[in-house]
Coordinates of N, CA and C in Angstrom, one line a residue:
M1 N -34.1 139.7 104.7 CA -34.8 140.9 105.2 C -36.3 140.5 105.4
K2 N -36.8 140.8 106.5 CA -38.2 140.5 106.9 C -38.5 139.1 106.7
G3 N -37.5 138.2 107.0 CA -37.7 136.8 106.9 C -37.6 136.2 105.5
K4 N -37.3 137.0 104.5 CA -37.3 136.5 103.1 C -35.8 136.7 102.6
S5 N -35.5 135.8 101.7 CA -34.2 135.9 101.0 C -34.2 137.1 100.1
L6 N -33.0 137.7 100.0 CA -32.9 138.9 99.1 C -33.4 138.5 97.6
N7 N -33.1 137.3 97.2 CA -33.5 136.9 95.9 C -35.0 136.8 95.7
A8 N -35.7 136.8 96.8 CA -37.2 136.7 96.7 C -37.8 138.1 96.3
Y9 N -37.1 139.1 96.5 CA -37.6 140.5 96.2 C -37.4 140.9 94.8
K10 N -38.4 141.6 94.2 CA -38.2 142.2 92.9 C -37.3 143.4 93.1
T11 N -36.7 143.8 92.0 CA -35.7 144.9 92.1 C -36.3 146.2 92.7
L12 N -37.5 146.6 92.2 CA -38.1 147.8 92.7 C -38.5 147.7 94.2
E13 N -38.9 146.5 94.6 CA -39.3 146.2 96.0 C -38.0 146.5 96.9
L14 N -36.9 145.9 96.5 CA -35.7 146.0 97.2 C -35.2 147.4 97.2
A15 N -35.3 148.1 96.1 CA -34.9 149.5 96.0 C -35.7 150.4 96.9
A16 N -36.9 150.0 97.2 CA -37.8 150.8 98.2 C -37.5 150.5 99.6
M17 N -36.6 149.5 99.8 CA -36.2 149.1 101.2 C -34.8 149.5 101.6
V18 N -33.9 149.4 100.6 CA -32.5 149.6 100.8 C -31.9 150.6 99.9
S19 N -31.2 151.6 100.4 CA -30.4 152.5 99.6 C -29.0 152.3 99.9
I20 N -28.2 152.6 98.9 CA -26.7 152.3 98.9 C -25.9 153.5 98.5
V21 N -24.8 153.8 99.2 CA -23.9 154.9 98.8 C -22.5 154.2 98.7
L22 N -22.0 154.1 97.5 CA -20.7 153.4 97.3 C -19.6 154.4 97.2
T23 N -18.4 153.9 97.2 CA -17.2 154.8 97.0 C -16.8 155.0 95.6
E24 N -17.3 154.2 94.7 CA -17.0 154.3 93.3 C -17.6 155.6 92.7
P25 N -17.0 156.2 91.7 CA -17.5 157.4 91.2 C -18.9 157.2 90.5
I26 N -19.7 158.3 90.5 CA -21.0 158.2 89.8 C -20.8 158.1 88.3
A27 N -21.8 157.6 87.6 CA -21.6 157.4 86.1 C -21.4 158.7 85.4
S28 N -22.0 159.8 85.8 CA -21.8 161.0 85.1 C -21.8 162.2 86.1
K29 N -20.8 162.9 86.1 CA -20.8 164.1 87.0 C -21.3 165.3 86.4
N30 N -21.9 165.1 85.2 CA -22.5 166.2 84.4 C -24.0 166.5 84.8
V31 N -24.5 165.8 85.8 CA -25.8 166.1 86.3 C -25.7 167.1 87.5
S32 N -26.8 167.8 87.7 CA -26.9 168.7 88.8 C -27.1 167.9 90.1
V33 N -26.9 168.6 91.2 CA -27.1 168.0 92.5 C -28.6 167.6 92.6
L34 N -29.5 168.5 92.2 CA -30.9 168.2 92.2 C -31.3 167.0 91.4
E35 N -30.7 166.9 90.2 CA -31.0 165.7 89.3 C -30.4 164.4 90.0
L36 N -29.3 164.5 90.6 CA -28.7 163.3 91.3 C -29.6 162.9 92.5
V37 N -30.0 163.8 93.3 CA -30.9 163.5 94.4 C -32.2 163.0 93.9
A38 N -32.7 163.5 92.8 CA -34.0 163.0 92.3 C -33.9 161.6 91.8
L39 N -32.8 161.1 91.5 CA -32.6 159.7 91.1 C -33.0 158.8 92.3
G40 N -32.9 159.2 93.5 CA -33.3 158.4 94.6 C -34.8 158.1 94.6
R41 N -35.6 158.8 93.9 CA -37.0 158.6 93.8 C -37.4 157.6 92.8
Q42 N -36.5 157.1 92.0 CA -36.7 156.2 90.9 C -37.6 155.0 91.3
P43 N -37.4 154.4 92.5 CA -38.3 153.2 92.8 C -39.8 153.6 92.8
Y44 N -40.1 154.8 92.9 CA -41.5 155.3 93.1 C -42.1 155.9 91.9
T45 N -41.3 156.3 90.9 CA -41.8 157.0 89.7 C -42.4 156.0 88.7
N46 N -43.1 156.5 87.7 CA -43.6 155.7 86.7 C -42.4 155.4 85.7
W47 N -42.7 154.7 84.6 CA -41.6 154.3 83.7 C -41.0 155.5 83.0
I48 N -41.7 156.6 82.9 CA -41.1 157.8 82.3 C -40.2 158.6 83.4
G49 N -40.5 158.3 84.6 CA -39.7 159.0 85.7 C -40.4 160.3 86.1
T50 N -41.6 160.4 85.9 CA -42.4 161.6 86.3 C -42.4 161.7 87.8
L51 N -42.0 162.9 88.3 CA -42.0 163.1 89.8 C -43.3 163.6 90.2
T52 N -43.9 163.0 91.3 CA -45.1 163.5 91.9 C -44.8 164.6 92.9
Q53 N -45.8 165.3 93.4 CA -45.6 166.3 94.4 C -44.9 165.7 95.7
K54 N -45.2 164.4 96.0 CA -44.6 163.7 97.1 C -43.1 163.5 96.8
D55 N -42.8 163.1 95.6 CA -41.4 162.9 95.2 C -40.6 164.2 95.3
K56 N -41.2 165.3 94.8 CA -40.5 166.6 94.9 C -40.3 167.0 96.4
S57 N -41.3 166.7 97.2 CA -41.2 167.1 98.6 C -40.0 166.3 99.3
K58 N -39.9 165.0 99.0 CA -38.9 164.2 99.6 C -37.5 164.6 99.1
I59 N -37.4 165.0 97.8 CA -36.1 165.5 97.3 C -35.7 166.8 98.0
L60 N -36.7 167.7 98.1 CA -36.4 169.0 98.8 C -36.0 168.8 100.3
E61 N -36.7 167.8 100.9 CA -36.4 167.5 102.3 C -34.9 167.0 102.4
A62 N -34.5 166.1 101.5 CA -33.2 165.5 101.5 C -32.1 166.6 101.3
L63 N -32.4 167.5 100.3 CA -31.5 168.6 100.1 C -31.4 169.5 101.3
N64 N -32.5 169.7 102.0 CA -32.4 170.5 103.3 C -31.6 169.8 104.4
V65 N -31.9 168.6 104.6 CA -31.2 167.8 105.6 C -29.7 167.8 105.4
L66 N -29.3 167.7 104.2 CA -27.8 167.6 103.8 C -27.2 168.9 103.5
E67 N -28.0 170.0 103.7 CA -27.6 171.4 103.5 C -27.0 171.6 102.1
L68 N -27.9 171.2 101.1 CA -27.5 171.3 99.7 C -28.4 172.3 98.9
I69 N -29.3 173.0 99.5 CA -30.2 173.9 98.8 C -29.4 174.8 97.9
E70 N -28.4 175.5 98.5 CA -27.7 176.5 97.7 C -26.8 175.8 96.5
L71 N -26.6 174.5 96.6 CA -25.8 173.9 95.6 C -26.6 173.0 94.6
Q72 N -27.9 173.0 94.8 CA -28.8 172.1 94.0 C -28.7 172.3 92.5
H73 N -28.3 173.4 92.0 CA -28.2 173.6 90.5 C -26.8 173.5 90.0
K74 N -25.8 173.3 90.9 CA -24.4 173.0 90.5 C -24.3 171.6 89.9
K75 N -23.4 171.5 89.0 CA -23.1 170.2 88.4 C -22.2 169.4 89.4
C76 N -22.3 168.1 89.4 CA -21.5 167.3 90.4 C -20.0 167.5 90.2
Y77 N -19.6 167.8 88.9 CA -18.1 168.0 88.7 C -17.6 169.3 89.4
E78 N -18.5 170.1 89.7 CA -18.1 171.4 90.4 C -18.1 171.3 91.9
L79 N -18.4 170.1 92.5 CA -18.4 170.0 93.9 C -17.1 169.5 94.5
S80 N -16.9 169.8 95.7 CA -15.8 169.2 96.5 C -16.1 167.8 96.8
D81 N -15.2 167.0 97.3 CA -15.4 165.6 97.7 C -16.5 165.6 98.8
G82 N -16.4 166.5 99.7 CA -17.4 166.5 100.8 C -18.8 166.8 100.4
Q83 N -18.9 167.8 99.5 CA -20.2 168.2 98.9 C -20.8 167.0 98.1
L84 N -20.0 166.4 97.3 CA -20.4 165.3 96.5 C -20.9 164.1 97.4
Q85 N -20.2 163.9 98.5 CA -20.6 162.8 99.4 C -21.9 163.1 100.0
R86 N -22.1 164.4 100.4 CA -23.4 164.8 101.0 C -24.5 164.6 99.9
A87 N -24.2 164.9 98.7 CA -25.2 164.8 97.6 C -25.6 163.3 97.4
L88 N -24.6 162.4 97.5 CA -24.9 161.0 97.4 C -25.7 160.5 98.6
I89 N -25.5 161.0 99.7 CA -26.2 160.6 100.9 C -27.7 161.2 100.8
A90 N -27.8 162.4 100.2 CA -29.1 163.0 100.0 C -29.9 162.1 99.0
R91 N -29.3 161.6 98.0 CA -30.0 160.7 97.1 C -30.5 159.5 97.8
A92 N -29.7 158.9 98.7 CA -30.1 157.7 99.5 C -31.2 158.1 100.4
L93 N -31.2 159.3 101.0 CA -32.2 159.7 101.9 C -33.5 159.9 101.2
A94 N -33.4 160.5 100.0 CA -34.6 160.8 99.2 C -35.3 159.5 98.7
Q95 N -34.5 158.4 98.7 CA -35.0 157.1 98.3 C -36.0 156.6 99.4
E96 N -36.0 157.1 100.6 CA -36.9 156.8 101.6 C -37.0 155.3 102.0
T97 N -35.8 154.8 102.3 CA -35.7 153.4 102.7 C -35.6 153.2 104.2
T98 N -35.8 152.0 104.7 CA -35.6 151.7 106.1 C -34.2 151.3 106.4
L99 N -33.4 151.0 105.4 CA -32.0 150.7 105.6 C -31.1 151.4 104.6
M100 N -30.1 152.1 105.1 CA -29.1 152.8 104.2 C -27.8 152.2 104.4
L101 N -27.2 151.7 103.4 CA -25.8 151.1 103.4 C -24.8 152.0 102.8
L102 N -23.7 152.3 103.5 CA -22.7 153.1 102.9 C -21.3 152.5 103.1
D103 N -20.5 152.5 102.0 CA -19.2 152.0 102.0 C -18.2 153.1 102.2
E104 N -17.5 153.1 103.3 CA -16.5 154.1 103.6 C -17.0 155.5 103.3
P105 N -18.0 156.0 103.9 CA -18.6 157.3 103.6 C -17.6 158.5 103.9
T106 N -16.6 158.3 104.6 CA -15.7 159.4 105.0 C -14.3 159.3 104.3
S107 N -14.2 158.3 103.4 CA -12.9 158.2 102.7 C -12.6 159.4 101.8
H108 N -11.4 159.8 101.7 CA -11.0 161.0 100.9 C -11.4 162.3 101.5
L109 N -11.9 162.4 102.7 CA -12.4 163.6 103.3 C -11.4 164.1 104.4
D110 N -11.3 165.4 104.6 CA -10.5 165.8 105.7 C -11.3 165.6 107.0
L111 N -10.6 165.9 108.2 CA -11.2 165.6 109.5 C -12.5 166.3 109.7
Y112 N -12.6 167.6 109.3 CA -13.8 168.3 109.5 C -15.0 167.7 108.8
H113 N -14.8 167.3 107.5 CA -15.8 166.7 106.7 C -16.2 165.3 107.1
K114 N -15.2 164.6 107.6 CA -15.4 163.2 108.2 C -16.4 163.3 109.3
V115 N -16.1 164.2 110.3 CA -17.0 164.4 111.5 C -18.3 164.9 111.0
Q116 N -18.4 165.8 110.1 CA -19.7 166.4 109.6 C -20.5 165.3 109.0
I117 N -20.0 164.4 108.2 CA -20.7 163.3 107.5 C -21.2 162.3 108.6
L118 N -20.3 161.9 109.5 CA -20.8 161.0 110.5 C -21.8 161.5 111.4
K119 N -21.7 162.8 111.8 CA -22.8 163.4 112.6 C -24.1 163.5 111.9
L120 N -24.0 163.8 110.6 CA -25.2 163.8 109.7 C -25.9 162.5 109.7
L121 N -25.1 161.4 109.5 CA -25.6 160.1 109.4 C -26.3 159.7 110.7
K122 N -25.7 160.0 111.8 CA -26.3 159.7 113.1 C -27.6 160.5 113.3
S123 N -27.6 161.7 112.9 CA -28.9 162.5 113.0 C -30.0 162.0 112.1
I124 N -29.6 161.6 110.9 CA -30.6 160.9 109.9 C -31.1 159.7 110.5
A125 N -30.3 158.8 111.1 CA -30.7 157.6 111.7 C -31.7 157.8 112.8
H126 N -31.4 158.8 113.7 CA -32.3 159.1 114.8 C -33.6 159.8 114.4
K127 N -33.5 160.7 113.5 CA -34.7 161.5 113.1 C -35.7 160.8 112.2
T128 N -35.1 159.9 111.3 CA -36.0 159.2 110.3 C -36.2 157.8 110.7
Q129 N -35.7 157.3 111.8 CA -35.8 155.9 112.1 C -35.3 154.9 111.0
T130 N -34.3 155.4 110.3 CA -33.6 154.6 109.3 C -32.4 153.9 109.9
T131 N -32.2 152.7 109.6 CA -31.0 152.0 110.0 C -29.9 152.4 109.1
V132 N -28.8 153.0 109.6 CA -27.7 153.5 108.8 C -26.5 152.5 109.2
L133 N -26.1 151.8 108.2 CA -25.0 150.8 108.4 C -23.9 151.2 107.4
F134 N -22.7 151.5 108.0 CA -21.6 151.9 107.1 C -20.3 151.2 107.6
T135 N -19.4 151.0 106.6 CA -18.1 150.4 106.9 C -17.1 151.6 107.1
S136 N -16.2 151.4 108.0 CA -15.2 152.5 108.2 C -13.9 151.9 108.9
H137 N -12.9 152.6 108.6 CA -11.6 152.4 109.3 C -11.4 153.5 110.3
E138 N -12.3 154.4 110.4 CA -12.3 155.5 111.4 C -12.8 155.0 112.8
I139 N -12.0 154.1 113.4 CA -12.4 153.5 114.6 C -12.7 154.5 115.7
E140 N -11.9 155.4 116.0 CA -12.0 156.4 117.1 C -13.3 157.2 116.9
M141 N -13.6 157.6 115.6 CA -14.8 158.4 115.4 C -16.0 157.5 115.6
A142 N -15.9 156.3 115.1 CA -17.1 155.4 115.2 C -17.4 155.1 116.7
I143 N -16.4 155.0 117.5 CA -16.6 154.8 119.0 C -17.4 156.0 119.5
Q144 N -17.0 157.2 119.1 CA -17.7 158.4 119.6 C -19.1 158.6 119.1
L145 N -19.3 158.2 117.8 CA -20.6 158.6 117.2 C -21.6 157.5 116.9
C146 N -21.2 156.3 116.9 CA -22.1 155.2 116.6 C -22.8 154.6 117.8
D147 N -24.1 154.2 117.5 CA -24.9 153.6 118.5 C -24.4 152.2 118.8
K148 N -24.1 151.5 117.7 CA -23.6 150.1 117.8 C -22.5 149.9 116.8
I149 N -21.6 149.0 117.1 CA -20.4 148.7 116.2 C -20.3 147.2 116.1
L150 N -20.0 146.8 114.9 CA -19.6 145.4 114.6 C -18.1 145.4 114.2
I151 N -17.3 144.8 115.0 CA -15.8 144.7 114.8 C -15.6 143.4 114.0
L152 N -15.1 143.5 112.8 CA -14.7 142.3 112.1 C -13.2 142.0 112.3
G153 N -13.0 141.0 113.1 CA -11.6 140.7 113.5 C -11.2 139.4 112.9
K154 N -10.0 139.0 113.2 CA -9.4 137.8 112.8 C -10.0 136.6 113.6
G155 N -10.8 135.8 113.1 CA -11.3 134.7 113.8 C -12.6 134.9 114.6
E156 N -12.8 136.1 115.1 CA -14.0 136.4 115.9 C -14.4 137.9 115.6
N157 N -15.7 138.0 115.7 CA -16.3 139.3 115.5 C -17.1 139.7 116.8
H158 N -17.1 141.0 117.0 CA -17.7 141.5 118.2 C -18.8 142.6 117.8
F159 N -19.9 142.5 118.5 CA -21.0 143.5 118.2 C -21.6 144.0 119.5
G160 N -21.8 145.3 119.5 CA -22.5 145.9 120.7 C -22.3 147.4 120.7
D161 N -22.7 147.9 121.8 CA -22.5 149.3 122.2 C -21.0 149.6 122.3
P162 N -20.5 150.8 121.8 CA -19.1 151.0 121.9 C -18.5 150.9 123.4
C163 N -19.3 151.3 124.4 CA -18.8 151.2 125.8 C -18.7 149.7 126.2
E164 N -19.6 148.9 125.7 CA -19.6 147.5 126.0 C -18.4 146.8 125.4
L165 N -18.1 147.2 124.1 CA -16.9 146.7 123.4 C -15.6 147.1 124.1
I166 N -15.6 148.3 124.6 CA -14.4 148.7 125.3 C -14.2 147.9 126.6
E167 N -15.3 147.7 127.3 CA -15.2 146.8 128.5 C -14.8 145.4 128.2
Q168 N -15.2 144.9 127.1 CA -14.8 143.5 126.6 C -13.4 143.5 126.1
K169 N -12.8 144.6 125.9 CA -11.4 144.7 125.4 C -11.4 144.3 123.9
A170 N -12.5 144.4 123.2 CA -12.6 144.0 121.8 C -11.7 144.8 120.9
F171 N -11.6 146.1 121.2 CA -10.7 147.0 120.3 C -9.2 146.6 120.5
E172 N -8.8 146.2 121.7 CA -7.4 145.8 121.9 C -7.0 144.6 121.1
K173 N -8.0 143.8 120.7 CA -7.7 142.6 119.9 C -7.4 142.9 118.4
L174 N -7.7 144.1 118.0 CA -7.6 144.4 116.6 C -6.1 144.5 116.0
F175 N -5.2 144.9 116.9 CA -3.8 145.0 116.5 C -2.8 144.3 117.4
P176 N -1.7 143.9 116.9 CA -0.7 143.3 117.8 C -0.3 144.4 118.9
T177 N 0.0 144.0 120.1 CA 0.3 144.9 121.2 C 1.6 145.7 121.0
D178 N 2.5 145.1 120.1 CA 3.7 145.8 119.9 C 3.6 147.0 118.9
T179 N 2.4 147.1 118.2 CA 2.3 148.2 117.2 C 1.3 149.3 117.7
V180 N 0.2 148.9 118.2 CA -0.9 149.8 118.6 C -1.6 149.3 119.9
T181 N -1.8 150.2 120.8 CA -2.6 149.8 122.0 C -3.8 150.7 122.1
F182 N -4.8 150.1 122.7 CA -6.1 150.9 122.9 C -6.2 151.4 124.3
D183 N -6.4 152.7 124.4 CA -6.6 153.3 125.7 C -8.1 153.4 126.0
A184 N -8.7 152.6 126.9 CA -10.1 152.5 127.1 C -10.6 153.8 127.8
R185 N -9.8 154.5 128.5 CA -10.2 155.7 129.2 C -10.5 156.8 128.2
S186 N -9.7 157.0 127.1 CA -9.9 158.0 126.2 C -10.6 157.5 124.9
G187 N -10.7 156.2 124.7 CA -11.4 155.7 123.5 C -10.5 155.9 122.3
S188 N -9.2 155.9 122.5 CA -8.3 156.1 121.3 C -7.2 155.1 121.3
F189 N -6.5 155.1 120.2 CA -5.4 154.2 120.0 C -4.1 155.0 120.2
R190 N -3.0 154.3 120.6 CA -1.7 154.9 120.8 C -0.7 154.0 120.1
I191 N 0.1 154.6 119.3 CA 1.2 153.9 118.6 C 2.3 153.6 119.5
E192 N 2.7 152.3 119.6 CA 3.8 151.9 120.4 C 5.1 152.2 119.7
K193 N 6.0 152.9 120.4 CA 7.3 153.4 119.8 C 8.4 152.4 120.1

């Protein structure tokens, strides 16, 4: 990053540059949404964790963006999967980094919440100038909502604008033709019967 090895950064320096949302459960679901989001400010607080007015403002901003104001005093164990995922993203947003990494942010969510999360991530990227990088098996949604896609394939990887990747027939190379084919016109996959 910025021409330096990751090992060259101190922990707090790196935490001020990169935020992460993983799929593994949080250590304790007995914290409130507000407390969880406030943890995102840890790289900027003193050793006691005292929040400044700026920290409180960033936390409130993240709660607003992720539509969590009404849920801020609920404990994380009281949240649905979609609400908890939004709270974890709010924590990453409150961290105020230039790079947000997410591992399968839509796993375990129904279609409505998958679309909601991906649209929120796109909005965050565009409004805050944050690079949002996430892994996903939701190829059709990624084609519709992502600015750029990296396809990790067998032997070769493809990177670019979704339309460019469609023109290059990169998506068609993901599966054997006797199982799934890609329809470039609709941007979707069809199961071969």
